[in-house]
mmCIF file of C-alpha atoms in Angstrom:
data_model
loop_
_atom_site.group_PDB
_atom_site.id
_atom_site.type_symbol
_atom_site.label_atom_id
_atom_site.label_comp_id
_atom_site.label_asym_id
_atom_site.label_seq_id
_atom_site.Cartn_x
_atom_site.Cartn_y
_atom_site.Cartn_z
ATOM 1 C CA VAL A 1 3.923 31.930 1.428
ATOM 2 C CA THR A 2 1.540 29.125 0.541
ATOM 3 C CA PRO A 3 3.303 26.521 -1.604
ATOM 4 C CA LYS A 4 2.062 25.737 -5.074
ATOM 5 C CA PRO A 5 2.832 23.064 -7.664
ATOM 6 C CA VAL A 6 6.136 23.556 -9.475
ATOM 7 C CA TYR A 7 5.886 22.507 -13.132
ATOM 8 C CA THR A 8 9.074 21.661 -15.015
ATOM 9 C CA ASP A 9 6.979 21.125 -18.163
ATOM 10 C CA PRO A 10 3.245 20.528 -18.834
ATOM 11 C CA THR A 11 3.362 16.931 -17.565
ATOM 12 C CA HIS A 12 6.080 16.993 -14.881
ATOM 13 C CA VAL A 13 5.430 18.629 -11.529
ATOM 14 C CA TYR A 14 6.385 18.452 -7.880
ATOM 15 C CA TRP A 15 4.950 19.803 -4.647
ATOM 16 C CA PRO A 16 7.672 21.697 -2.761
ATOM 17 C CA LEU A 17 6.649 20.992 0.839
ATOM 18 C CA ASN A 18 6.534 17.442 2.191
ATOM 19 C CA THR A 19 7.653 15.968 5.515
ATOM 20 C CA GLU A 20 9.070 12.657 6.665
ATOM 21 C CA TYR A 21 9.179 11.518 10.277
ATOM 22 C CA GLU A 22 11.751 8.709 10.611
ATOM 23 C CA LEU A 23 12.514 7.964 14.237
ATOM 24 C CA PHE A 24 15.328 5.877 15.701
ATOM 25 C CA SER A 25 15.422 7.413 19.171
ATOM 26 C CA VAL A 26 13.111 8.921 21.786
ATOM 27 C CA ASN A 27 14.413 11.521 24.244
ATOM 28 C CA ASP A 28 17.987 10.689 23.204
ATOM 29 C CA LYS A 29 17.450 7.005 23.963
ATOM 30 C CA PRO A 30 17.834 4.518 21.068
ATOM 31 C CA HIS A 31 14.341 3.234 20.300
ATOM 32 C CA THR A 32 13.342 2.667 16.676
ATOM 33 C CA LEU A 33 9.749 3.542 15.831
ATOM 34 C CA GLY A 34 9.588 3.826 12.058
ATOM 35 C CA ALA A 35 8.680 6.263 9.324
ATOM 36 C CA VAL A 36 5.626 8.069 8.026
ATOM 37 C CA PHE A 37 5.323 10.737 5.322
ATOM 38 C CA ALA A 38 3.149 13.825 5.119
ATOM 39 C CA LEU A 39 2.371 14.870 1.540
ATOM 40 C CA ASN A 40 0.747 17.991 0.085
ATOM 41 C CA HIS A 41 0.481 19.951 3.327
ATOM 42 C CA LYS A 42 0.517 23.731 3.000
ATOM 43 C CA ALA A 43 2.738 24.856 5.893
ATOM 44 C CA PRO A 44 5.410 23.315 8.124
ATOM 45 C CA ILE A 45 3.950 20.870 10.637
ATOM 46 C CA GLN A 46 4.148 22.380 14.107
ATOM 47 C CA HIS A 47 3.699 19.155 16.071
ATOM 48 C CA GLY A 48 6.431 16.648 16.669
ATOM 49 C CA ILE A 49 6.039 12.878 16.939
ATOM 50 C CA PRO A 50 5.384 10.930 19.210
ATOM 51 C CA PRO A 51 2.557 11.169 20.191
ATOM 52 C CA THR A 52 1.191 11.200 16.655
ATOM 53 C CA THR A 53 -2.440 12.316 16.684
ATOM 54 C CA ALA A 54 -1.916 16.082 16.754
ATOM 55 C CA ALA A 55 0.544 16.014 13.841
ATOM 56 C CA ALA A 56 -1.789 13.769 11.841
ATOM 57 C CA GLN A 57 -4.741 16.071 12.445
ATOM 58 C CA GLU A 58 -2.636 19.052 11.384
ATOM 59 C CA VAL A 59 -1.647 17.348 8.125
ATOM 60 C CA HIS A 60 -5.238 16.458 7.288
ATOM 61 C CA ALA A 61 -6.507 19.927 8.238
ATOM 62 C CA GLN A 62 -4.114 21.332 5.638
ATOM 63 C CA GLY A 63 -5.426 19.012 2.927
ATOM 64 C CA GLY A 64 -2.423 16.707 3.187
ATOM 65 C CA LEU A 65 -2.152 12.934 3.015
ATOM 66 C CA LEU A 66 -0.329 10.541 5.327
ATOM 67 C CA GLU A 67 1.666 7.702 3.800
ATOM 68 C CA LEU A 68 3.110 4.704 5.595
ATOM 69 C CA ASP A 69 6.691 3.939 4.717
ATOM 70 C CA LYS A 70 7.075 0.163 5.179
ATOM 71 C CA HIS A 71 4.725 -2.263 6.860
ATOM 72 C CA ALA A 72 7.436 -4.013 8.912
ATOM 73 C CA TRP A 73 8.640 -1.016 10.942
ATOM 74 C CA GLU A 74 8.094 -1.456 14.678
ATOM 75 C CA TRP A 75 5.280 1.071 15.099
ATOM 76 C CA THR A 76 3.486 0.840 11.752
ATOM 77 C CA MET A 77 0.411 -1.189 12.676
ATOM 78 C CA ALA A 78 0.021 0.842 15.882
ATOM 79 C CA ILE A 79 -0.307 4.201 14.121
ATOM 80 C CA ILE A 80 -2.788 3.320 11.378
ATOM 81 C CA PRO A 81 -6.035 3.633 13.408
ATOM 82 C CA THR A 82 -5.022 6.767 15.346
ATOM 83 C CA MET A 83 -3.267 8.738 12.594
ATOM 84 C CA LYS A 84 -5.961 7.735 10.062
ATOM 85 C CA VAL A 85 -3.256 6.964 7.510
ATOM 86 C CA ASP A 86 -4.273 7.395 3.866
ATOM 87 C CA LEU A 87 -1.648 5.616 1.761
ATOM 88 C CA TYR A 88 0.197 2.280 1.959
ATOM 89 C CA ASP A 89 3.631 2.044 0.312
ATOM 90 C CA LEU A 90 3.063 -1.151 -1.660
ATOM 91 C CA THR A 91 6.144 -0.693 -3.848
ATOM 92 C CA ASN A 92 8.373 0.358 -0.981
ATOM 93 C CA ASN A 93 12.037 1.333 -1.120
ATOM 94 C CA HIS A 94 13.339 -2.120 -0.190
ATOM 95 C CA MET A 95 12.521 -3.260 -3.718
ATOM 96 C CA TRP A 96 15.754 -2.587 -5.581
ATOM 97 C CA ARG A 97 16.627 -2.808 -9.249
ATOM 98 C CA THR A 98 20.191 -3.929 -8.497
ATOM 99 C CA GLY A 99 19.201 -7.050 -6.565
ATOM 100 C CA TRP A 100 17.537 -8.189 -3.374
ATOM 101 C CA GLY A 101 19.512 -6.973 -0.370
ATOM 102 C CA VAL A 102 17.395 -6.448 2.761
ATOM 103 C CA ALA A 103 16.619 -10.050 3.719
ATOM 104 C CA GLY A 104 17.068 -9.668 7.468
ATOM 105 C CA TRP A 105 15.112 -6.453 8.034
ATOM 106 C CA GLY A 106 11.806 -5.892 9.797
ATOM 107 C CA ILE A 107 9.206 -7.284 12.178
ATOM 108 C CA PRO A 108 8.386 -10.956 11.451
ATOM 109 C CA SER A 109 5.328 -11.910 9.446
ATOM 110 C CA ALA A 110 2.484 -14.035 10.792
ATOM 111 C CA ASP A 111 2.624 -17.809 10.450
ATOM 112 C CA TYR A 112 -0.649 -17.887 8.513
ATOM 113 C CA MET A 113 0.954 -15.868 5.690
ATOM 114 C CA HIS A 114 3.414 -18.670 4.811
ATOM 115 C CA ILE A 115 5.981 -16.143 3.634
ATOM 116 C CA GLU A 116 8.877 -17.500 1.598
ATOM 117 C CA ARG A 117 12.239 -17.322 3.359
ATOM 118 C CA ASP A 118 15.735 -18.698 2.924
ATOM 119 C CA ALA A 119 18.774 -18.949 5.196
ATOM 120 C CA GLU A 120 19.285 -15.167 5.104
ATOM 121 C CA GLY A 121 15.683 -14.154 5.772
ATOM 122 C CA TRP A 122 12.994 -12.891 3.399
ATOM 123 C CA THR A 123 13.412 -13.741 -0.238
ATOM 124 C CA GLU A 124 12.468 -10.940 -2.623
ATOM 125 C CA ALA A 125 9.222 -12.729 -3.448
ATOM 126 C CA GLY A 126 8.616 -13.301 0.266
ATOM 127 C CA TRP A 127 9.106 -9.632 1.166
ATOM 128 C CA ILE A 128 6.690 -8.520 -1.548
ATOM 129 C CA ASP A 129 4.132 -11.154 -0.551
ATOM 130 C CA TYR A 130 4.412 -10.063 3.088
ATOM 131 C CA GLY A 131 3.633 -6.492 2.076
ATOM 132 C CA PHE A 132 0.639 -7.618 0.052
ATOM 133 C CA GLN A 133 -0.800 -9.842 2.791
ATOM 134 C CA ASN A 134 -0.307 -7.189 5.455
ATOM 135 C CA TYR A 135 -2.157 -4.736 3.194
ATOM 136 C CA TYR A 136 -4.968 -7.227 2.637
ATOM 137 C CA ALA A 137 -5.360 -7.766 6.382
ATOM 138 C CA LEU A 138 -5.841 -4.027 6.845
ATOM 139 C CA LEU A 139 -8.374 -3.856 3.999
ATOM 140 C CA ASP A 140 -10.276 -6.797 5.489
ATOM 141 C CA CYS A 141 -10.414 -4.925 8.805
ATOM 142 C CA GLY A 142 -11.988 -1.898 7.125
ATOM 143 C CA PHE A 143 -8.915 0.352 6.812
ATOM 144 C CA ASN A 144 -9.219 1.644 3.259
ATOM 145 C CA LEU A 145 -5.627 2.631 2.570
ATOM 146 C CA ARG A 146 -4.831 3.411 -1.054
ATOM 147 C CA PRO A 147 -1.585 2.021 -2.514
ATOM 148 C CA THR A 148 1.389 4.138 -3.449
ATOM 149 C CA GLY A 149 5.066 3.661 -4.263
ATOM 150 C CA GLY A 150 8.500 4.969 -3.388
ATOM 151 C CA THR A 151 12.153 4.414 -4.201
ATOM 152 C CA GLY A 152 14.435 5.994 -1.600
ATOM 153 C CA THR A 153 16.640 7.231 -4.434
ATOM 154 C CA GLY A 154 19.896 8.632 -3.078
ATOM 155 C CA TYR A 155 19.861 6.261 -0.128
ATOM 156 C CA HIS A 156 18.907 2.952 -1.732
ATOM 157 C CA PRO A 157 20.427 1.643 -4.986
ATOM 158 C CA VAL A 158 17.439 2.372 -7.202
ATOM 159 C CA PRO A 159 16.779 5.021 -9.848
ATOM 160 C CA PHE A 160 14.150 7.670 -9.287
ATOM 161 C CA GLY A 161 10.708 6.263 -10.017
ATOM 162 C CA TRP A 162 11.651 2.584 -9.847
ATOM 163 C CA GLY A 163 8.810 1.697 -7.479
ATOM 164 C CA ARG A 164 6.036 4.010 -8.615
ATOM 165 C CA VAL A 165 2.330 4.716 -8.675
ATOM 166 C CA TYR A 166 0.193 5.724 -11.656
ATOM 167 C CA ALA A 167 -3.022 7.665 -11.038
ATOM 168 C CA HIS A 168 -5.587 7.972 -13.831
ATOM 169 C CA ILE A 169 -6.892 11.384 -14.842
ATOM 170 C CA THR A 170 -9.059 12.626 -17.706
ATOM 171 C CA GLY A 171 -8.465 15.737 -19.763
ATOM 172 C CA LYS A 172 -5.481 18.022 -19.345
ATOM 173 C CA PHE A 173 -2.912 16.970 -16.758
ATOM 174 C CA SER A 174 -2.724 18.885 -13.501
ATOM 175 C CA TYR A 175 -1.197 18.230 -10.106
ATOM 176 C CA GLU A 176 -4.578 18.662 -8.441
ATOM 177 C CA LYS A 177 -6.232 16.051 -10.680
ATOM 178 C CA TRP A 178 -3.389 13.602 -10.100
ATOM 179 C CA LEU A 179 -3.511 14.009 -6.326
ATOM 180 C CA LYS A 180 -7.286 13.518 -6.277
ATOM 181 C CA ALA A 181 -6.992 10.332 -8.350
ATOM 182 C CA LEU A 182 -4.263 9.051 -6.012
ATOM 183 C CA ASN A 183 -6.420 9.710 -2.965
ATOM 184 C CA ASP A 184 -9.487 8.201 -4.651
ATOM 185 C CA GLY A 185 -7.553 5.026 -5.454
ATOM 186 C CA ASP A 186 -7.953 5.315 -9.231
ATOM 187 C CA SER A 187 -4.450 3.938 -9.534
ATOM 188 C CA PHE A 188 -1.982 1.074 -9.708
ATOM 189 C CA VAL A 189 1.544 0.581 -8.391
ATOM 190 C CA THR A 190 4.359 -1.183 -10.212
ATOM 191 C CA ASN A 191 8.046 -1.946 -10.444
ATOM 192 C CA GLY A 192 7.637 -3.158 -14.004
ATOM 193 C CA PRO A 193 4.381 -3.870 -15.889
ATOM 194 C CA LEU A 194 1.567 -1.460 -16.645
ATOM 195 C CA LEU A 195 -1.890 -2.555 -15.480
ATOM 196 C CA THR A 196 -5.048 -0.614 -16.370
ATOM 197 C CA THR A 197 -8.387 -2.027 -15.224
ATOM 198 C CA THR A 198 -12.019 -1.196 -14.517
ATOM 199 C CA VAL A 199 -14.770 -3.050 -12.661
ATOM 200 C CA GLU A 200 -18.248 -2.803 -14.184
ATOM 201 C CA GLY A 201 -16.841 0.092 -16.201
ATOM 202 C CA LYS A 202 -15.926 2.013 -13.058
ATOM 203 C CA PRO A 203 -12.382 3.048 -12.148
ATOM 204 C CA MET A 204 -10.380 1.346 -9.436
ATOM 205 C CA GLY A 205 -11.103 2.960 -6.096
ATOM 206 C CA HIS A 206 -14.815 3.113 -6.915
ATOM 207 C CA LYS A 207 -17.254 2.324 -4.104
ATOM 208 C CA PHE A 208 -20.294 0.331 -5.161
ATOM 209 C CA GLY A 209 -22.850 1.317 -2.530
ATOM 210 C CA ALA A 210 -25.990 -0.713 -1.785
ATOM 211 C CA ALA A 211 -24.897 -3.282 -4.335
ATOM 212 C CA THR A 212 -26.204 -6.806 -4.810
ATOM 213 C CA PRO A 213 -24.575 -10.241 -5.009
ATOM 214 C CA LYS A 214 -23.719 -10.883 -8.660
ATOM 215 C CA ALA A 215 -20.794 -11.394 -11.020
ATOM 216 C CA TYR A 216 -18.808 -8.203 -11.553
ATOM 217 C CA LEU A 217 -17.052 -7.626 -14.877
ATOM 218 C CA VAL A 218 -13.325 -6.882 -14.673
ATOM 219 C CA GLU A 219 -11.744 -5.489 -17.846
ATOM 220 C CA GLY A 220 -8.380 -4.050 -18.710
ATOM 221 C CA GLU A 221 -4.912 -4.663 -20.029
ATOM 222 C CA ALA A 222 -1.487 -5.689 -18.761
ATOM 223 C CA ALA A 223 1.547 -4.520 -20.735
ATOM 224 C CA SER A 224 5.128 -5.485 -20.015
ATOM 225 C CA LEU A 225 8.651 -5.748 -21.400
ATOM 226 C CA SER A 226 8.895 -9.432 -20.468
ATOM 227 C CA PRO A 227 5.992 -11.873 -20.913
ATOM 228 C CA ILE A 228 3.394 -11.792 -18.159
ATOM 229 C CA GLY A 229 3.450 -15.024 -16.163
ATOM 230 C CA ARG A 230 0.155 -14.626 -14.335
ATOM 231 C CA ILE A 231 -2.754 -12.225 -13.845
ATOM 232 C CA GLU A 232 -4.763 -12.675 -10.646
ATOM 233 C CA ILE A 233 -8.053 -11.353 -9.283
ATOM 234 C CA VAL A 234 -7.894 -10.899 -5.507
ATOM 235 C CA VAL A 235 -11.087 -10.641 -3.428
ATOM 236 C CA ASN A 236 -10.884 -10.090 0.327
ATOM 237 C CA GLY A 237 -7.278 -11.242 0.398
ATOM 238 C CA SER A 238 -7.628 -14.435 -1.621
ATOM 239 C CA VAL A 239 -6.839 -15.128 -5.270
ATOM 240 C CA VAL A 240 -10.260 -16.140 -6.603
ATOM 241 C CA GLN A 241 -9.593 -16.264 -10.354
ATOM 242 C CA SER A 242 -6.694 -16.119 -12.767
ATOM 243 C CA VAL A 243 -6.517 -14.814 -16.318
ATOM 244 C CA LYS A 244 -4.302 -16.654 -18.797
ATOM 245 C CA PRO A 245 -1.972 -14.001 -20.259
ATOM 246 C CA GLU A 246 -2.173 -13.585 -24.036
ATOM 247 C CA ASN A 247 1.273 -11.987 -24.296
ATOM 248 C CA ARG A 248 0.580 -10.573 -27.751
ATOM 249 C CA LYS A 249 3.673 -8.935 -29.224
ATOM 250 C CA SER A 250 3.350 -5.155 -29.259
ATOM 251 C CA PRO A 251 4.423 -3.239 -32.397
ATOM 252 C CA LYS A 252 6.626 -1.085 -30.154
ATOM 253 C CA GLY A 253 8.138 -4.043 -28.316
ATOM 254 C CA GLY A 254 6.981 -5.897 -25.250
ATOM 255 C CA TYR A 255 3.810 -7.835 -24.629
ATOM 256 C CA VAL A 256 0.129 -7.049 -24.111
ATOM 257 C CA SER A 257 -2.556 -9.173 -22.427
ATOM 258 C CA ARG A 258 -6.236 -8.323 -22.290
ATOM 259 C CA ILE A 259 -8.336 -8.860 -19.176
ATOM 260 C CA HIS A 260 -12.031 -9.676 -19.526
ATOM 261 C CA ILE A 261 -13.487 -11.826 -16.755
ATOM 262 C CA THR A 262 -16.552 -11.914 -14.490
ATOM 263 C CA VAL A 263 -16.021 -12.426 -10.778
ATOM 264 C CA PRO A 264 -18.852 -13.645 -8.490
ATOM 265 C CA ILE A 265 -19.313 -11.456 -5.407
ATOM 266 C CA THR A 266 -21.528 -12.886 -2.672
ATOM 267 C CA GLY A 267 -21.123 -10.307 0.112
ATOM 268 C CA SER A 268 -19.489 -6.991 0.909
ATOM 269 C CA SER A 269 -16.012 -7.200 -0.574
ATOM 270 C CA TRP A 270 -13.014 -5.446 -1.985
ATOM 271 C CA LEU A 271 -11.537 -6.534 -5.297
ATOM 272 C CA LEU A 272 -8.245 -5.778 -7.018
ATOM 273 C CA VAL A 273 -6.040 -7.057 -9.848
ATOM 274 C CA ARG A 274 -2.347 -7.907 -9.831
ATOM 275 C CA CYS A 275 0.060 -9.349 -12.384
ATOM 276 C CA TYR A 276 3.628 -10.633 -12.474
ATOM 277 C CA GLU A 277 6.200 -10.832 -15.245
ATOM 278 C CA ASN A 278 7.756 -14.184 -16.102
ATOM 279 C CA ARG A 279 11.467 -13.376 -16.107
ATOM 280 C CA PRO A 280 14.476 -15.588 -16.797
ATOM 281 C CA ASP A 281 16.412 -13.910 -13.963
ATOM 282 C CA LYS A 282 13.595 -14.820 -11.519
ATOM 283 C CA ARG A 283 13.387 -11.232 -10.225
ATOM 284 C CA VAL A 284 9.922 -10.130 -9.134
ATOM 285 C CA ARG A 285 8.334 -7.505 -11.377
ATOM 286 C CA PHE A 286 4.681 -6.855 -10.646
ATOM 287 C CA ALA A 287 1.816 -4.411 -10.975
ATOM 288 C CA HIS A 288 -1.016 -4.133 -8.452
ATOM 289 C CA THR A 289 -4.158 -2.014 -8.635
ATOM 290 C CA ALA A 290 -5.970 -0.226 -5.861
ATOM 291 C CA PRO A 291 -9.155 -2.023 -4.792
ATOM 292 C CA VAL A 292 -12.758 -1.301 -5.579
ATOM 293 C CA HIS A 293 -15.177 -1.701 -2.685
ATOM 294 C CA ILE A 294 -18.554 -3.420 -2.968
ATOM 295 C CA SER A 295 -20.979 -2.848 -0.105
ATOM 296 C CA ILE A 296 -23.938 -5.258 0.069
ATOM 297 C CA PRO A 297 -26.526 -4.517 2.779
ATOM 298 C CA GLY A 298 -26.814 -7.225 5.429
ATOM 299 C CA MET A 299 -23.636 -8.951 4.232
ATOM 300 C CA PRO A 300 -20.780 -7.061 5.928
ATOM 301 C CA LEU A 301 -17.104 -7.514 5.190
ATOM 302 C CA ARG A 302 -15.570 -9.691 7.903
ATOM 303 C CA PRO A 303 -11.842 -10.210 8.459
ATOM 304 C CA ARG A 304 -10.329 -13.596 9.153
ATOM 305 C CA LYS A 305 -9.457 -14.269 12.797
ATOM 306 C CA GLU A 306 -5.771 -14.809 12.064
ATOM 307 C CA GLU A 307 -5.526 -11.423 10.316
ATOM 308 C CA VAL A 308 -6.898 -9.477 13.270
ATOM 309 C CA ALA A 309 -4.839 -11.541 15.707
ATOM 310 C CA PHE A 310 -1.710 -10.548 13.777
ATOM 311 C CA LEU A 311 -2.583 -6.836 13.961
ATOM 312 C CA ILE A 312 -3.469 -7.080 17.647
ATOM 313 C CA LYS A 313 -0.187 -8.812 18.449
ATOM 314 C CA ARG A 314 1.768 -6.184 16.544
ATOM 315 C CA VAL A 315 0.298 -3.459 18.752
ATOM 316 C CA GLN A 316 0.601 -5.473 21.973
ATOM 317 C CA ASP A 317 4.273 -6.122 21.236
ATOM 318 C CA GLU A 318 4.864 -2.455 20.536
ATOM 319 C CA ILE A 319 3.195 -1.415 23.786
ATOM 320 C CA ALA A 320 5.325 -3.876 25.762
ATOM 321 C CA ARG A 321 8.493 -2.704 23.986
ATOM 322 C CA SER A 322 7.739 1.000 24.442
ATOM 323 C CA GLU A 323 6.418 1.285 27.999
ATOM 324 C CA GLY A 324 8.903 3.252 30.049
ATOM 325 C CA VAL A 325 10.322 4.832 26.887
ATOM 326 C CA LEU A 326 7.422 6.625 25.244
ATOM 327 C CA SER A 327 5.284 9.187 27.033
ATOM 328 C CA ALA A 328 2.002 8.280 28.664
ATOM 329 C CA GLU A 329 0.215 10.115 25.830
ATOM 330 C CA ALA A 330 1.966 8.031 23.169
ATOM 331 C CA ILE A 331 1.241 4.768 24.983
ATOM 332 C CA ALA A 332 -2.397 5.857 25.305
ATOM 333 C CA GLU A 333 -2.525 6.209 21.508
ATOM 334 C CA TYR A 334 -1.177 2.693 21.118
ATOM 335 C CA ARG A 335 -3.852 1.429 23.485
ATOM 336 C CA GLN A 336 -6.464 3.261 21.430
ATOM 337 C CA ALA A 337 -5.171 1.485 18.306
ATOM 338 C CA LEU A 338 -5.267 -1.835 20.160
ATOM 339 C CA LYS A 339 -8.882 -1.227 21.124
ATOM 340 C CA ALA A 340 -9.757 -0.434 17.498
ATOM 341 C CA TYR A 341 -8.363 -3.775 16.328
ATOM 342 C CA GLN A 342 -9.987 -5.635 19.236
ATOM 343 C CA THR A 343 -13.326 -4.120 18.269
ATOM 344 C CA VAL A 344 -12.853 -5.328 14.684
ATOM 345 C CA ALA A 345 -11.961 -8.780 16.057
ATOM 346 C CA LEU A 346 -15.510 -9.127 17.398
ATOM 347 C CA THR A 347 -16.711 -9.387 13.776
ATOM 348 C CA ALA A 348 -13.997 -11.818 12.602
ATOM 349 C CA LYS A 349 -14.834 -15.195 11.099
#
């Protein structure tokens, strides 16, 4: 029987068939790989993992989407080029409402990221910044993953929907419209504020083809329970402009800040908006849009050398760690991913 959306009421729905691969052993030998989700597929996936390509092709052939779990798993950067992953878990399940508690977990960040740490490991702000910068490196290298969110409710100490993604639809709500908006990148992720924006009147996720260098108008609104501390425009991984939050009191409680700013774009770029609450408890509450993409002929998007070097090293380390454990087919996929990053490196600046 082909699955179909299950509506609990006109605006609440779930898809009944999804799959998670979360691997801590290979052929009964302890060897952590990581996790990846398959969403919206129509029948049970017949292929196991690893290797990963056949399962990924099966998911996509069924109209499904592939979502990374967390960026700092051992295998994560090695599966993006070969699985053609769609979604990046930007509000991942290590962001807890109760407090920060996973300081020592995960593959180290790159030195160029300057990630905040303390004696125990990542700070909460550092972990979130690491996820952002890893995402930006992938975008700079041409991997157009769209952001999403997750909570790990039932395993991690967070309520359902704590880290979440909002996808914008018009007209009557439907599961199909929501999924299309998610896949298009007309969305934002958050563990607190609400952030709705457009660029030149177009939704986030829009692709401006054959565009020209000019200033692009970014408009929108940030709404939050606590005052917004900062609103930032990010272009190709760098904060290029900031918007001073108005923090107007809302009649229903909370604060609202308008966004209306022009951003100069001089070459092919991606652009997104993010904001952070200013909280007395110093916890990190943020919202982060999907990017728009601006393609200007003769002015290609070029990653920074340190970004590609980080991705290449991640795959090289995983190959070295996994040889003699994974099959020849799985190692060949890793080498294919390595070649993809090395090819991108030829364009780096």
